CSV table of C-alpha atoms in Angstrom, one decimal:
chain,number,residue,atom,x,y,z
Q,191,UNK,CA,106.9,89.5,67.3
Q,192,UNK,CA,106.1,90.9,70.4
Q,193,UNK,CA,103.2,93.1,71.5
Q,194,UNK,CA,103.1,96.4,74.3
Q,195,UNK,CA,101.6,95.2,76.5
Q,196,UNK,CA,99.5,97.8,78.2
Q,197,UNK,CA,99.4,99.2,82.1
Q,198,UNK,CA,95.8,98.0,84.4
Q,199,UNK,CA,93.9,100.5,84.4
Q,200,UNK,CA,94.2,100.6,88.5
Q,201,UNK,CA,98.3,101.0,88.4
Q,202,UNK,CA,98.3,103.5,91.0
Q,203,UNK,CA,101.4,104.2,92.9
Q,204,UNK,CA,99.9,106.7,95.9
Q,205,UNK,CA,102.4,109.3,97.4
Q,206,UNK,CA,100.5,111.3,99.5
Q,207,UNK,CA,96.7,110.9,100.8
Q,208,UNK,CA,94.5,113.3,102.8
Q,209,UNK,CA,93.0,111.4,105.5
Q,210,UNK,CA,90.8,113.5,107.0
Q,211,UNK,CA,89.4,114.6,103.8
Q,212,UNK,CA,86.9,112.0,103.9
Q,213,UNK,CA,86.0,112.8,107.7
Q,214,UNK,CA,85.6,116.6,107.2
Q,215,UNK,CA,83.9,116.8,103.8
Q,216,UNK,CA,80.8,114.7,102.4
Q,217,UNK,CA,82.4,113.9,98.9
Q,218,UNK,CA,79.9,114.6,96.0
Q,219,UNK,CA,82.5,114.3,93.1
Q,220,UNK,CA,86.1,113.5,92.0
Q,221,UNK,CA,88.1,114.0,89.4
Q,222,UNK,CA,91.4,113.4,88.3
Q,223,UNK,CA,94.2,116.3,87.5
Q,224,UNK,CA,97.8,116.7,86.0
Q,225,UNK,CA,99.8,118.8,87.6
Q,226,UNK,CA,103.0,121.4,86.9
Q,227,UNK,CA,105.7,120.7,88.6
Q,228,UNK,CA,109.4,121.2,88.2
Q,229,UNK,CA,111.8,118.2,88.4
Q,230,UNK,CA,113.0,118.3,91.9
Q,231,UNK,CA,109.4,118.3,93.1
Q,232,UNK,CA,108.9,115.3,90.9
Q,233,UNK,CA,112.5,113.7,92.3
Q,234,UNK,CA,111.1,114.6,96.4
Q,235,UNK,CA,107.6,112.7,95.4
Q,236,UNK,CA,109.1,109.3,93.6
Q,237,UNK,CA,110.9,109.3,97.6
Q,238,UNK,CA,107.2,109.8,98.7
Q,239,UNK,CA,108.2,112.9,100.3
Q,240,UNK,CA,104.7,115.1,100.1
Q,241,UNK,CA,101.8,115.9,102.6
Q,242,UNK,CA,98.2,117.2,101.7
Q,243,UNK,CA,97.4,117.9,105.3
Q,244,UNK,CA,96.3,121.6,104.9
Q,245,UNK,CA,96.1,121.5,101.1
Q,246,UNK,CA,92.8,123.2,98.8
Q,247,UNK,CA,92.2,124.1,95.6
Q,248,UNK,CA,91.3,127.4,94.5
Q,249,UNK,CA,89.7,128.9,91.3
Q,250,UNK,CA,91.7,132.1,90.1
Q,251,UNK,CA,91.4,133.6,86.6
Q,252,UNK,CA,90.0,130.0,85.1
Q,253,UNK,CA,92.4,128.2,86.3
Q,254,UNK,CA,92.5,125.8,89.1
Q,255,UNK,CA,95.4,125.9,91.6
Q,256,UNK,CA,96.4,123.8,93.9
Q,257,UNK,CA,97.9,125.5,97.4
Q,258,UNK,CA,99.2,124.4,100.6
Q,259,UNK,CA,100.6,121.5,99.4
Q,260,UNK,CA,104.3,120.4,101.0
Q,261,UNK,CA,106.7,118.6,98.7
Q,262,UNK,CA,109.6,118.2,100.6
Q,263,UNK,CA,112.7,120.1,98.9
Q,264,UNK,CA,115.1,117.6,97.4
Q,265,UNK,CA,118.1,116.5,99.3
Q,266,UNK,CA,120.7,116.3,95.9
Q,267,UNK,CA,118.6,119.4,94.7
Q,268,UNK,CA,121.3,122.5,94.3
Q,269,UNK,CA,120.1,126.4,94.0
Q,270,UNK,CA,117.4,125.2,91.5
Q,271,UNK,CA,115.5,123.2,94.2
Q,272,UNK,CA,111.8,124.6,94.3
Q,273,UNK,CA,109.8,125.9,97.4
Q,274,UNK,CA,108.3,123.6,99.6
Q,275,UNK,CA,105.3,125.3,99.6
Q,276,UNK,CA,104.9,126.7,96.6
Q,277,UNK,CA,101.1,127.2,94.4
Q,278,UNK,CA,101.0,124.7,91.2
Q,279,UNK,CA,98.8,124.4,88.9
Q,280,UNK,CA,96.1,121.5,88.2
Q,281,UNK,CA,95.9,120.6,84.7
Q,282,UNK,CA,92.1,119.7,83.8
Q,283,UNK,CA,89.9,120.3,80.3
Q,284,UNK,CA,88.5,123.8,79.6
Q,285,UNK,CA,84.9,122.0,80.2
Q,286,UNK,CA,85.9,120.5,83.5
Q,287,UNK,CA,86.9,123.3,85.1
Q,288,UNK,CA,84.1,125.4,83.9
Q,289,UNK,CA,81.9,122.6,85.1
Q,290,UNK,CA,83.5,122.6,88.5
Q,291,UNK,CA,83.6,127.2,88.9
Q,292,UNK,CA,80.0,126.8,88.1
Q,293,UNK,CA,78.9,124.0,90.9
Q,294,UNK,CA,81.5,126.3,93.1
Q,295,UNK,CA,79.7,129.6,92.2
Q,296,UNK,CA,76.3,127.4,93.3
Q,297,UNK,CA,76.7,126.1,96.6
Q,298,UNK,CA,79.2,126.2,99.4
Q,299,UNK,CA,81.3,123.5,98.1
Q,300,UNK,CA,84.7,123.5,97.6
Q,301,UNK,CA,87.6,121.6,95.9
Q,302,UNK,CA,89.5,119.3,98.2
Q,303,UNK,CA,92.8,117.1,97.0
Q,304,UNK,CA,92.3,113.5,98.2
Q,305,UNK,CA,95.2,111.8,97.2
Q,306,UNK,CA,98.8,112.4,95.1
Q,307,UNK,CA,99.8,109.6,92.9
Q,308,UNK,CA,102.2,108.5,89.8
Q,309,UNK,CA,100.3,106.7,87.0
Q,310,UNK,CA,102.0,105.5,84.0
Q,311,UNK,CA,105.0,108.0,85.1
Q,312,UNK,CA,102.7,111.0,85.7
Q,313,UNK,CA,101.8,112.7,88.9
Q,314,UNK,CA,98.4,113.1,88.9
Q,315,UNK,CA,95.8,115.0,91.8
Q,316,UNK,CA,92.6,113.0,92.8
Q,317,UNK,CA,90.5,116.4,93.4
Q,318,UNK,CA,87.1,116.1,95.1
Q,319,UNK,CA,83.9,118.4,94.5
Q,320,UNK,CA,83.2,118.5,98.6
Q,321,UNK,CA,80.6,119.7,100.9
Q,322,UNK,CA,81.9,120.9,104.6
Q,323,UNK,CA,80.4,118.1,107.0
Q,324,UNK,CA,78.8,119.6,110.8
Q,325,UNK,CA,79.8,118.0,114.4
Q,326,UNK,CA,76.7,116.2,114.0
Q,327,UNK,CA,77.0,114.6,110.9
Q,328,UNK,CA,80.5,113.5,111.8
Q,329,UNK,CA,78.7,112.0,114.9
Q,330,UNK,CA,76.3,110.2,112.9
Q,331,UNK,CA,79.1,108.7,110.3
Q,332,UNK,CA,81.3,107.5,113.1
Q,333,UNK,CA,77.8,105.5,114.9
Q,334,UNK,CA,77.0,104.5,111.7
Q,335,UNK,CA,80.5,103.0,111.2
Q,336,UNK,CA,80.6,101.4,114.7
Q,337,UNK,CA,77.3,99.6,114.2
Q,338,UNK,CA,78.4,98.3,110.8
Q,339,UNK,CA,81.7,96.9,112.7
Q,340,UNK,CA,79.7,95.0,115.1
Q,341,UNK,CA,77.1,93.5,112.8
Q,342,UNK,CA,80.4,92.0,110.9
Q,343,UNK,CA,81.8,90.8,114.2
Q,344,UNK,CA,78.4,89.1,115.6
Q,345,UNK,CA,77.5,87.9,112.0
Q,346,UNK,CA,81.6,86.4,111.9
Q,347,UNK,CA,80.4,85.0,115.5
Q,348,UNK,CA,77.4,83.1,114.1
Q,349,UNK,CA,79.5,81.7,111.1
Q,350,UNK,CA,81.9,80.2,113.1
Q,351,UNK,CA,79.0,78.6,115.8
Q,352,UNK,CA,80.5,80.7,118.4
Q,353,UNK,CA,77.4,82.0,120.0
């Protein structure tokens, strides 16, 4: 008799990441979100046809929605295609998102999409809890980074006998 066998835990099939996220924003949480779609938006994203360039997430009425987001419109779609551009709404538990309007309400943070991705069939939003960066601190990560960089180069130097 044969058993299910059951999906890794890490069976992640990304569409669409924001980049710059991580650059403009100091991360202080994530979380993971369904989200409402209609069937041609979920046709455009299995062709990875999405970009969360511009997108944000915005608390209205105890609900969180997601805006900004592009999901291409799709090319067999007829009259019932969707707009690119349209709001959708994140699916998250009653105590998550009263967790996240009250560290909102708190400090200047803000709710920025990191990545859009199926697992097990769903589309699901990685959402982070972020805090705007300054010019400075960006300065300091991108040092930071270069200096880490060259200590694994000189330290891949020495294990090879090169210097």
């Amino acid at each position: 008799m044969a058993t299910k066998k059951s999906s890794p835990a890490g069976n992640k099939q990304i569409v669409a990441s924001n980049r710059k996220a991580r650059h403009n924003y100091m991360i202080l949480d994530t979380y993971e979100a369904g989200i409402a779609l209609m069937g041609t938006e979920v046709k455009s994203l299995r062709e990875g046809q999405a970009s969360l360039a511009d997108a944000f997430a915005t608390v209205d009425d105890g609900e969180i929605w997601l805006r900004n987001v592009h999901i291409a419109e799709y090319h067999h779609g007829t009259w019932t295609n969707h707009a690119p551009r349209r709001n959708r709404k994140l699916l998250l538990h009653r105590r998550e998102i009263d967790n996240l309007i009250g560290k909102i309400r708190d400090g200047n943070l803000t709710l920025v999409p990191l990545s859009m991705y199926f697992s097990d069939g769903k589309v699901k939003v990685e959402l982070a809890l972020a805090r705007g960066k300054q010019a400075h601190d960006k300065r300091q990560d991108l040092a930071k980074r270069d200096a880490d960089r060259e200590i694994t180069r000189e330290l891949g130097r020495r294990a090879k006998g090169m210097s």
